[in-house]
Amino acid sequence: MLEAVLERITFASEETGYTVARVAPSGAAGRSHGGETPRTGADLLTVVGPLLGAQVGESLRLTGRWTSHPKYGRQFEAVSYTTVLPATVQGIRKYLGSGLIKGIGPVMADRMVEHFGTDILRVIEEEPERLVEVYGLGPKRSGRIAAAWEEQKAIKEVMVFLQGHGVSTSLAVRIYKQYGDESISVVRKEPYRLAADVWGIGFKTADTIAQAVGIPHDSPERIKAGLAYTLSQAADNGHCYLPEPNLVTEATKILEVPRELVRPCLEEAVAAEEVIRERVTVENGDIPAVYLPPFQRAERSLATGLLELLRAGTDRLPGFHDVDWDKALGWLRQRTGTPLAPEQEDAVRLALTEKVAVLTGGPGCGKSFTVRSVVELARAKRAKVVLVAPTGRAAKRLAELTGHEAATVHRLLQLQPGGDPKFDRDNPLDADLVVVDESSMIDVILANKLVKAIPRGAHLLLVGDVDQLPSVGAGEVLRDLLAADAIPRVRLTKIFRQAQQSGIVVNAHRINAGQHPQTRGFPDFFLFPCEEAEATAELTVDIVAQRIPRRFGLDPRRDVQVLAPMHRGPAGAGNLNILLQEALTPHHDGRPERRYGGRVFRVGDKVTQLRNNYDKGDAGVFNGTVGVVTGLSLEEQTLTVLTDEDESVDYDFGELDELAHAYAVTIHRSQGSEYPAVVIPLTTGSWMMLQRNLLYTAVTRAKKLVVLAGSPRALAAAVRTAGAGRRHTALDHRLRTDG
């Protein structure tokens, strides 16, 4: 047994909960069972074990044993812990000032302890009205502190209950915020509700709890939850549906129950409309497809909406039906100083005469200039032009390119709390032409919301590179549109002469064609070979923090982005974030920081949002939004992020699982973004993810510089591997059969 105050956490794994911490023993608590004192009371001791959820400043009662590590020496190996209230003035001051209780920071903690001494915790608990005796604490703030104290007690109770059922303590806050005083009752009686209601808890966690509270392995409730989970996992992998045989097979594996138990539960789920089954046409004929309802409705509605737009009887750009195109294009050439290539002219005509059109092509083929030309001509006819892109960075780039305001899709539609847009079929946008850039990354749910908001008679131009990775969300909207003959399209193929000087453009096209990139002779494309994964990680950090800033004058946080094929592994995005944070935003004594799970957040950190949250910001904050931490208040328990859309967003400490560091991100998460410089670590440990369209997407994210770091064998594997097959979608089929 060891009692100690948690001083700092030096390492914590989010996946396993394994933690390495430094603690200050309290009094005789540092004594071992033999009565020997391993260190003096002033020294810090090392504790290792499952401490996820413990916060700096808390007093812990640790159960475990003393061990001797060959490299790190004597340390306490904890098996479990409970939190106890500190008993000394110093301990209480540290506890209250650590940011655990909202409304109390280090300065106020000093004042409170100065006034009440060791009695302060009893006063907060039993006589909170007396807190006004402390200078600077009025009735309102005292009430907030008392309420926060009560909430902490309730959360601790949930934590203790969950710890007894094999759940990490970091989820207790979310469960408590969702269910309040009903938390323990829901966890005990309806654990599968957690997977649906609480972000961060999936079926597997809910299943662990269900097993612990005694729900049978073969219960229909468990099997139906498993079917929904299987479809949800498929959606996370981009599929809108699963063929029924695939669903039954995969659910049987996940649930570890006989197939004959799964089929009746599937029929029950279909009857209750928890899932939707319909026959869809694919290349090999008709198959029974099973959808989660939101994806089936979105796919049907999107197909119907696109065909209604395409066939609308009215036209909000009537002036282009009988225009003199030679004269119009001549005027455009004078205005821009650059003539259009024949392919580009076709695209301009198509966008302004067809009500739905697609423009695709690789880098250096003139998509951007074509879009600018479409916008110039439309505005010359006084058309109302709306420009949108999926991400803040892409919207900024579109605005710079056209000289016209651009927004993200979410901001344009003004999504309300809960996700319903302000603009829809009943309240359409005021637009004659809507141009959507980077449309390869728009999923079926978002595309449906956008198309619903476009007024009949308006023109929709979808622009994107179909050879890039498809959207993070479910669907392959751009690819499906190009596969459906009903939708007019132009594909730009000619690489312009000035683009042929760029290693980024030349090598992107080589990679897309299955050819090895030229890694010598270009001023903007480099390969630093390195075979070992750990050495590749160190090399990547050196390139970002030292070499690129020194040679190119780029800011390592603002201008350089590491794009990794995988999250896991020594050179994966997860580990690289730890190493890059240490290099670029290291710990400083006296500067506030906040640990959540395995991550520690500091002012200056580059971060990304991990889920759509419609309740944050002016119009929600969305999965993939990137920003920089600009403020961190232990007293108010808030962290402030300035997003790449220049919006300042506050996060309570209990919401920090929505954020991850973004010094390094996976290539999938980089879609729609563009960076001055991109560094791509490649290791043979990423074999499963080394595919041509993955590498092509990473390279095409860079404006000025690409640096590949790592294994030439891994690079060769990525170039020669054509990539995964098509996703399970039926949008192209629905467009061919009138929605």
CSV table of C-alpha atoms in Angstrom, one decimal, residues 59-425:
chain,number,residue,atom,x,y,z
A,59,SER,CA,-4.1,12.1,-3.3
A,60,LEU,CA,-4.0,8.4,-4.2
A,61,ARG,CA,-4.2,5.2,-2.2
A,62,LEU,CA,-2.3,2.7,-4.3
A,63,THR,CA,-2.3,-1.1,-4.0
A,64,GLY,CA,0.6,-3.0,-5.4
A,65,ARG,CA,4.2,-3.9,-4.7
A,66,TRP,CA,7.7,-2.4,-4.9
A,67,THR,CA,9.8,-3.7,-7.8
A,68,SER,CA,13.3,-2.9,-9.2
A,69,HIS,CA,13.5,-2.0,-12.9
A,70,PRO,CA,16.9,-2.8,-14.5
A,71,LYS,CA,17.0,0.7,-16.2
A,72,TYR,CA,14.8,2.9,-14.1
A,73,GLY,CA,15.5,1.5,-10.6
A,74,ARG,CA,13.1,1.2,-7.7
A,75,GLN,CA,9.4,1.8,-8.5
A,76,PHE,CA,6.0,1.0,-7.2
A,77,GLU,CA,4.0,-1.3,-9.5
A,78,ALA,CA,0.3,-0.4,-8.9
A,79,VAL,CA,-2.5,-2.9,-9.4
A,80,SER,CA,-5.3,-0.5,-8.5
A,81,TYR,CA,-5.9,2.9,-6.8
A,82,THR,CA,-8.6,4.9,-5.0
A,83,THR,CA,-8.5,8.7,-4.5
A,84,VAL,CA,-8.5,10.1,-1.0
A,85,LEU,CA,-8.9,13.6,0.2
A,86,PRO,CA,-5.5,15.2,1.2
A,87,ALA,CA,-5.0,15.9,4.9
A,88,THR,CA,-2.1,18.4,4.9
A,89,VAL,CA,-2.2,22.1,4.1
A,90,GLN,CA,0.3,21.6,1.3
A,91,GLY,CA,-1.6,18.6,-0.1
A,92,ILE,CA,-5.0,20.5,0.0
A,93,ARG,CA,-3.4,23.5,-1.7
A,94,LYS,CA,-2.1,21.3,-4.5
A,95,TYR,CA,-5.4,19.4,-4.8
A,96,LEU,CA,-7.6,22.5,-5.0
A,97,GLY,CA,-5.2,24.4,-7.3
A,98,SER,CA,-4.8,21.6,-9.8
A,99,GLY,CA,-8.0,22.4,-11.8
A,100,LEU,CA,-10.0,19.5,-10.5
A,101,ILE,CA,-12.8,21.8,-9.2
A,102,LYS,CA,-14.3,24.3,-11.6
A,103,GLY,CA,-13.9,27.9,-10.3
A,104,ILE,CA,-10.8,27.2,-8.3
A,105,GLY,CA,-7.4,28.0,-9.7
A,106,PRO,CA,-3.9,28.1,-8.0
A,107,VAL,CA,-4.4,31.7,-6.7
A,108,MET,CA,-7.9,31.1,-5.3
A,109,ALA,CA,-6.7,27.8,-3.8
A,110,ASP,CA,-4.0,29.6,-1.9
A,111,ARG,CA,-6.5,32.1,-0.5
A,112,MET,CA,-9.0,29.5,0.5
A,113,VAL,CA,-6.4,27.4,2.3
A,114,GLU,CA,-4.9,30.5,3.9
A,115,HIS,CA,-8.3,31.4,5.3
A,116,PHE,CA,-9.7,28.0,6.4
A,117,GLY,CA,-6.5,25.8,6.7
A,118,THR,CA,-7.1,22.0,6.6
A,119,ASP,CA,-10.8,22.7,7.4
A,120,ILE,CA,-11.5,24.0,3.8
A,121,LEU,CA,-12.6,20.7,2.3
A,122,ARG,CA,-15.2,20.2,5.1
A,123,VAL,CA,-16.4,23.8,4.6
A,124,ILE,CA,-16.9,23.2,0.8
A,125,GLU,CA,-18.8,20.0,1.6
A,126,GLU,CA,-20.9,21.1,4.6
A,127,GLU,CA,-20.9,24.9,4.8
A,128,PRO,CA,-20.4,26.2,1.2
A,129,GLU,CA,-22.1,29.5,2.1
A,130,ARG,CA,-19.1,30.3,4.2
A,131,LEU,CA,-16.8,30.5,1.1
A,132,VAL,CA,-17.8,34.1,0.7
A,133,GLU,CA,-15.5,34.8,3.7
A,134,VAL,CA,-12.6,34.3,1.2
A,135,TYR,CA,-11.5,37.5,-0.6
A,136,GLY,CA,-12.7,37.4,-4.2
A,137,LEU,CA,-15.4,34.8,-3.7
A,138,GLY,CA,-18.9,36.2,-4.0
A,139,PRO,CA,-22.2,34.2,-3.6
A,140,LYS,CA,-22.4,33.3,-7.3
A,141,ARG,CA,-18.9,31.9,-7.6
A,142,SER,CA,-19.2,30.1,-4.2
A,143,GLY,CA,-22.4,28.4,-5.5
A,144,ARG,CA,-20.6,27.3,-8.7
A,145,ILE,CA,-17.7,25.8,-6.6
A,146,ALA,CA,-20.2,23.9,-4.4
A,147,ALA,CA,-22.1,22.6,-7.4
A,148,ALA,CA,-18.8,21.5,-9.1
A,149,TRP,CA,-17.8,19.7,-5.9
A,150,GLU,CA,-21.0,17.8,-5.8
A,151,GLU,CA,-20.7,16.9,-9.5
A,152,GLN,CA,-17.1,15.6,-8.8
A,153,LYS,CA,-18.4,13.4,-6.0
A,154,ALA,CA,-21.1,11.9,-8.3
A,155,ILE,CA,-18.6,11.3,-11.1
A,156,LYS,CA,-16.3,9.6,-8.7
A,157,GLU,CA,-19.1,7.3,-7.6
A,158,VAL,CA,-19.7,6.4,-11.3
A,159,MET,CA,-15.9,6.0,-11.8
A,160,VAL,CA,-15.6,3.5,-8.9
A,161,PHE,CA,-18.6,1.5,-10.2
A,162,LEU,CA,-17.2,1.4,-13.7
A,163,GLN,CA,-13.7,0.5,-12.6
A,164,GLY,CA,-15.3,-2.6,-10.9
A,165,HIS,CA,-16.7,-3.5,-14.3
A,166,GLY,CA,-13.6,-3.2,-16.4
A,167,VAL,CA,-14.2,0.3,-17.9
A,168,SER,CA,-11.6,3.1,-18.1
A,169,THR,CA,-12.4,6.0,-15.8
A,170,SER,CA,-12.0,8.6,-18.5
A,171,LEU,CA,-15.5,7.6,-19.8
A,172,ALA,CA,-17.2,8.2,-16.5
A,173,VAL,CA,-17.6,12.0,-17.0
A,174,ARG,CA,-19.4,11.5,-20.4
A,175,ILE,CA,-21.7,8.8,-18.9
A,176,TYR,CA,-22.5,11.1,-16.0
A,177,LYS,CA,-23.2,14.1,-18.3
A,178,GLN,CA,-25.5,11.9,-20.4
A,179,TYR,CA,-27.5,10.3,-17.6
A,180,GLY,CA,-26.8,12.2,-14.4
A,181,ASP,CA,-28.1,10.5,-11.3
A,182,GLU,CA,-29.5,7.6,-13.5
A,183,SER,CA,-25.9,6.7,-14.6
A,184,ILE,CA,-25.4,3.6,-12.5
A,185,SER,CA,-28.9,2.4,-13.1
A,186,VAL,CA,-28.5,2.6,-16.9
A,187,VAL,CA,-25.0,1.0,-16.8
A,188,ARG,CA,-26.4,-1.9,-14.7
A,189,LYS,CA,-29.8,-2.5,-16.5
A,190,GLU,CA,-29.3,-1.2,-20.1
A,191,PRO,CA,-25.6,-1.2,-20.9
A,192,TYR,CA,-26.2,-1.4,-24.7
A,193,ARG,CA,-27.8,2.1,-24.6
A,194,LEU,CA,-24.3,3.5,-23.9
A,195,ALA,CA,-23.1,2.5,-27.4
A,196,ALA,CA,-25.9,4.5,-29.0
A,197,ASP,CA,-26.0,7.5,-26.5
A,198,VAL,CA,-22.5,8.2,-25.4
A,199,TRP,CA,-19.8,9.2,-27.8
A,200,GLY,CA,-16.6,7.3,-27.2
A,201,ILE,CA,-18.4,4.1,-26.1
A,202,GLY,CA,-18.8,1.5,-28.8
A,203,PHE,CA,-20.4,-1.9,-28.8
A,204,LYS,CA,-17.3,-3.6,-27.4
A,205,THR,CA,-17.1,-1.5,-24.3
A,206,ALA,CA,-20.9,-1.8,-23.7
A,207,ASP,CA,-20.6,-5.5,-24.2
A,208,THR,CA,-17.8,-5.7,-21.6
A,209,ILE,CA,-20.1,-3.9,-19.1
A,210,ALA,CA,-23.1,-6.1,-20.1
A,211,GLN,CA,-21.1,-9.2,-19.4
A,212,ALA,CA,-20.0,-7.9,-16.1
A,213,VAL,CA,-23.6,-7.1,-15.0
A,214,GLY,CA,-24.8,-10.5,-16.1
A,215,ILE,CA,-26.6,-10.0,-19.4
A,216,PRO,CA,-26.5,-13.4,-21.3
A,217,HIS,CA,-24.1,-13.9,-24.1
A,218,ASP,CA,-26.9,-15.1,-26.5
A,219,SER,CA,-29.6,-12.6,-25.5
A,220,PRO,CA,-31.6,-11.0,-28.4
A,221,GLU,CA,-30.8,-7.5,-27.0
A,222,ARG,CA,-27.0,-8.3,-27.3
A,223,ILE,CA,-27.4,-9.8,-30.8
A,224,LYS,CA,-29.4,-6.8,-32.2
A,225,ALA,CA,-26.9,-4.4,-30.7
A,226,GLY,CA,-24.1,-6.5,-32.4
A,227,LEU,CA,-25.9,-6.2,-35.8
A,228,ALA,CA,-26.2,-2.5,-35.4
A,229,TYR,CA,-22.5,-2.3,-34.4
A,230,THR,CA,-21.4,-4.4,-37.4
A,231,LEU,CA,-23.3,-2.0,-39.8
A,232,SER,CA,-21.8,1.0,-37.9
A,233,GLN,CA,-18.3,-0.4,-38.3
A,234,ALA,CA,-19.0,-0.8,-42.0
A,235,ALA,CA,-20.1,2.8,-42.2
A,236,ASP,CA,-16.9,3.9,-40.5
A,237,ASN,CA,-15.1,2.0,-43.2
A,238,GLY,CA,-17.0,3.9,-45.9
A,239,HIS,CA,-19.8,1.5,-46.7
A,240,CYS,CA,-23.4,2.7,-46.9
A,241,TYR,CA,-24.7,-0.9,-46.5
A,242,LEU,CA,-23.6,-4.5,-46.2
A,243,PRO,CA,-24.9,-7.3,-48.3
A,244,GLU,CA,-27.0,-9.5,-46.0
A,245,PRO,CA,-24.8,-12.6,-46.1
A,246,ASN,CA,-21.7,-10.4,-45.3
A,247,LEU,CA,-23.6,-8.8,-42.4
A,248,VAL,CA,-24.7,-12.2,-40.9
A,249,THR,CA,-21.2,-13.6,-41.3
A,250,GLU,CA,-19.4,-10.6,-39.7
A,251,ALA,CA,-21.9,-10.2,-36.9
A,252,THR,CA,-21.6,-14.0,-36.1
A,253,LYS,CA,-17.8,-13.5,-35.8
A,254,ILE,CA,-18.0,-10.4,-33.6
A,255,LEU,CA,-20.7,-11.9,-31.3
A,256,GLU,CA,-19.3,-15.4,-31.2
A,257,VAL,CA,-22.8,-16.9,-31.4
A,258,PRO,CA,-24.3,-19.4,-34.0
A,259,ARG,CA,-25.7,-18.1,-37.2
A,260,GLU,CA,-29.1,-19.5,-36.5
A,261,LEU,CA,-29.4,-17.1,-33.5
A,262,VAL,CA,-28.5,-14.1,-35.7
A,263,ARG,CA,-31.0,-14.4,-38.5
A,264,PRO,CA,-34.2,-14.2,-36.3
A,265,CYS,CA,-32.7,-11.1,-34.5
A,266,LEU,CA,-32.1,-9.5,-37.9
A,267,GLU,CA,-35.7,-10.2,-38.9
A,268,GLU,CA,-36.8,-8.5,-35.6
A,269,ALA,CA,-34.6,-5.5,-36.3
A,270,VAL,CA,-36.0,-5.2,-39.9
A,271,ALA,CA,-39.6,-5.4,-38.6
A,272,ALA,CA,-38.9,-2.7,-36.0
A,273,GLU,CA,-37.2,-0.5,-38.7
A,274,GLU,CA,-34.0,-0.5,-36.6
A,275,VAL,CA,-32.3,-1.5,-40.0
A,276,ILE,CA,-33.6,-1.3,-43.5
A,277,ARG,CA,-33.3,-4.2,-46.0
A,278,GLU,CA,-33.8,-3.7,-49.8
A,279,ARG,CA,-32.6,-5.2,-53.0
A,280,VAL,CA,-30.0,-3.2,-54.9
A,281,THR,CA,-28.4,-3.7,-58.3
A,282,VAL,CA,-24.6,-4.2,-58.5
A,283,GLU,CA,-22.4,-5.4,-61.3
A,284,ASN,CA,-23.2,-9.1,-60.6
A,285,GLY,CA,-27.0,-8.6,-60.3
A,286,ASP,CA,-29.4,-7.9,-57.5
A,287,ILE,CA,-28.4,-8.5,-53.9
A,288,PRO,CA,-30.2,-8.0,-50.5
A,289,ALA,CA,-28.6,-5.0,-48.8
A,290,VAL,CA,-29.0,-4.0,-45.2
A,291,TYR,CA,-28.6,-0.4,-44.2
A,292,LEU,CA,-28.7,1.6,-41.0
A,293,PRO,CA,-31.7,4.0,-41.7
A,294,PRO,CA,-29.8,7.3,-42.0
A,295,PHE,CA,-27.6,6.0,-44.8
A,296,GLN,CA,-30.4,4.5,-46.8
A,297,ARG,CA,-32.5,7.6,-46.5
A,298,ALA,CA,-29.6,9.9,-47.4
A,299,GLU,CA,-28.7,7.8,-50.5
A,300,ARG,CA,-32.3,7.7,-51.8
A,301,SER,CA,-32.9,11.3,-51.1
A,302,LEU,CA,-29.6,12.4,-52.7
A,303,ALA,CA,-30.3,10.4,-55.9
A,304,THR,CA,-33.8,11.9,-56.1
A,305,GLY,CA,-32.5,15.4,-55.4
A,306,LEU,CA,-29.8,15.3,-58.0
A,307,LEU,CA,-32.2,14.1,-60.7
A,308,GLU,CA,-34.8,16.8,-59.7
A,309,LEU,CA,-32.1,19.4,-60.0
A,310,LEU,CA,-30.9,18.1,-63.4
A,311,ARG,CA,-34.4,17.9,-64.9
A,312,ALA,CA,-35.8,21.1,-63.3
A,313,GLY,CA,-38.1,23.0,-65.7
A,314,THR,CA,-36.7,26.4,-64.8
A,315,ASP,CA,-33.2,27.7,-65.2
A,316,ARG,CA,-31.6,30.4,-62.9
A,317,LEU,CA,-28.8,30.9,-65.5
A,318,PRO,CA,-30.9,31.4,-68.6
A,319,GLY,CA,-28.4,33.8,-70.3
A,320,PHE,CA,-26.0,31.0,-71.2
A,321,HIS,CA,-28.4,29.0,-73.4
A,322,ASP,CA,-27.9,31.4,-76.4
A,323,VAL,CA,-24.6,33.0,-75.5
A,324,ASP,CA,-22.0,33.6,-78.2
A,325,TRP,CA,-19.3,31.4,-76.7
A,326,ASP,CA,-16.4,32.7,-78.9
A,327,LYS,CA,-17.2,36.2,-77.7
A,328,ALA,CA,-17.7,35.1,-74.0
A,329,LEU,CA,-14.4,33.1,-74.0
A,330,GLY,CA,-12.6,36.0,-75.7
A,331,TRP,CA,-13.8,38.4,-73.0
A,332,LEU,CA,-12.7,35.9,-70.4
A,333,ARG,CA,-9.2,35.6,-72.0
A,334,GLN,CA,-8.8,39.3,-71.8
A,335,ARG,CA,-9.9,39.4,-68.2
A,336,THR,CA,-7.6,36.6,-66.9
A,337,GLY,CA,-4.7,37.0,-69.4
A,338,THR,CA,-4.7,33.2,-70.0
A,339,PRO,CA,-6.6,31.2,-72.7
A,340,LEU,CA,-8.5,28.1,-71.7
A,341,ALA,CA,-7.5,24.7,-73.2
A,342,PRO,CA,-10.2,22.9,-75.2
A,343,GLU,CA,-11.0,20.5,-72.3
A,344,GLN,CA,-11.4,23.5,-70.0
A,345,GLU,CA,-13.7,25.3,-72.4
A,346,ASP,CA,-15.9,22.2,-72.5
A,347,ALA,CA,-16.0,22.2,-68.7
A,348,VAL,CA,-17.0,25.9,-68.5
A,349,ARG,CA,-19.8,25.4,-71.1
A,350,LEU,CA,-21.1,22.4,-69.3
A,351,ALA,CA,-21.2,24.1,-65.8
A,352,LEU,CA,-23.1,27.0,-67.2
A,353,THR,CA,-25.6,25.1,-69.4
A,354,GLU,CA,-26.2,21.9,-67.4
A,355,LYS,CA,-27.9,22.1,-64.0
A,356,VAL,CA,-25.7,19.4,-62.5
A,357,ALA,CA,-22.1,18.8,-63.7
A,358,VAL,CA,-18.9,17.1,-62.5
A,359,LEU,CA,-15.4,18.4,-63.1
A,360,THR,CA,-12.5,16.0,-62.3
A,361,GLY,CA,-8.8,15.7,-63.0
A,362,GLY,CA,-5.4,15.4,-61.3
A,363,PRO,CA,-3.0,18.1,-60.1
A,364,GLY,CA,-1.6,20.5,-62.7
A,365,CYS,CA,-4.5,19.9,-65.1
A,366,GLY,CA,-6.2,23.2,-64.6
A,367,LYS,CA,-9.2,22.5,-62.4
A,368,SER,CA,-8.7,25.6,-60.3
A,369,PHE,CA,-8.4,27.9,-63.3
A,370,THR,CA,-11.5,26.3,-64.9
A,371,VAL,CA,-13.4,27.0,-61.7
A,372,ARG,CA,-12.2,30.6,-61.6
A,373,SER,CA,-13.4,31.0,-65.2
A,374,VAL,CA,-16.9,29.5,-64.5
A,375,VAL,CA,-17.2,32.0,-61.6
A,376,GLU,CA,-16.0,35.0,-63.6
A,377,LEU,CA,-18.5,34.3,-66.4
A,378,ALA,CA,-21.4,33.7,-64.0
A,379,ARG,CA,-20.7,36.9,-62.1
A,380,ALA,CA,-20.5,38.8,-65.3
A,381,LYS,CA,-24.2,37.8,-65.8
A,382,ARG,CA,-24.9,39.0,-62.3
A,383,ALA,CA,-25.6,35.5,-61.1
A,384,LYS,CA,-25.7,34.7,-57.3
A,385,VAL,CA,-22.6,32.4,-56.9
A,386,VAL,CA,-22.1,30.3,-53.8
A,387,LEU,CA,-18.7,28.6,-53.2
A,388,VAL,CA,-18.3,25.8,-50.7
A,389,ALA,CA,-15.7,23.2,-49.7
A,390,PRO,CA,-15.7,20.5,-47.0
A,391,THR,CA,-12.9,22.0,-44.8
A,392,GLY,CA,-11.9,25.5,-43.6
A,393,ARG,CA,-8.6,25.3,-45.4
A,394,ALA,CA,-10.2,24.2,-48.7
A,395,ALA,CA,-12.8,27.1,-48.4
A,396,LYS,CA,-10.0,29.6,-47.8
A,397,ARG,CA,-8.1,28.4,-50.9
A,398,LEU,CA,-11.3,28.5,-53.0
A,399,ALA,CA,-11.9,32.1,-51.9
A,400,GLU,CA,-8.3,33.1,-52.7
A,401,LEU,CA,-8.5,31.5,-56.1
A,402,THR,CA,-11.8,33.1,-57.2
A,403,GLY,CA,-11.7,36.4,-55.2
A,404,HIS,CA,-15.2,35.5,-54.0
A,405,GLU,CA,-16.3,34.5,-50.5
A,406,ALA,CA,-16.4,30.8,-49.8
A,407,ALA,CA,-17.6,28.8,-46.8
A,408,THR,CA,-17.6,25.2,-45.5
A,409,VAL,CA,-20.7,23.2,-46.3
A,410,HIS,CA,-21.6,23.2,-42.6
A,411,ARG,CA,-21.4,26.9,-42.2
A,412,LEU,CA,-23.2,27.5,-45.5
A,413,LEU,CA,-26.2,25.3,-44.3
A,414,GLN,CA,-26.0,26.8,-40.8
A,415,LEU,CA,-26.4,23.4,-39.0
A,416,GLN,CA,-28.3,23.8,-35.8
A,417,PRO,CA,-27.7,21.9,-32.5
A,418,GLY,CA,-28.7,18.3,-33.3
A,419,GLY,CA,-27.5,18.6,-36.9
A,420,ASP,CA,-30.5,19.9,-38.7
A,421,PRO,CA,-29.7,22.6,-41.3
A,422,LYS,CA,-31.3,26.0,-41.4
A,423,PHE,CA,-31.4,25.7,-45.2
A,424,ASP,CA,-33.2,22.7,-46.8
A,425,ARG,CA,-35.9,21.9,-49.3
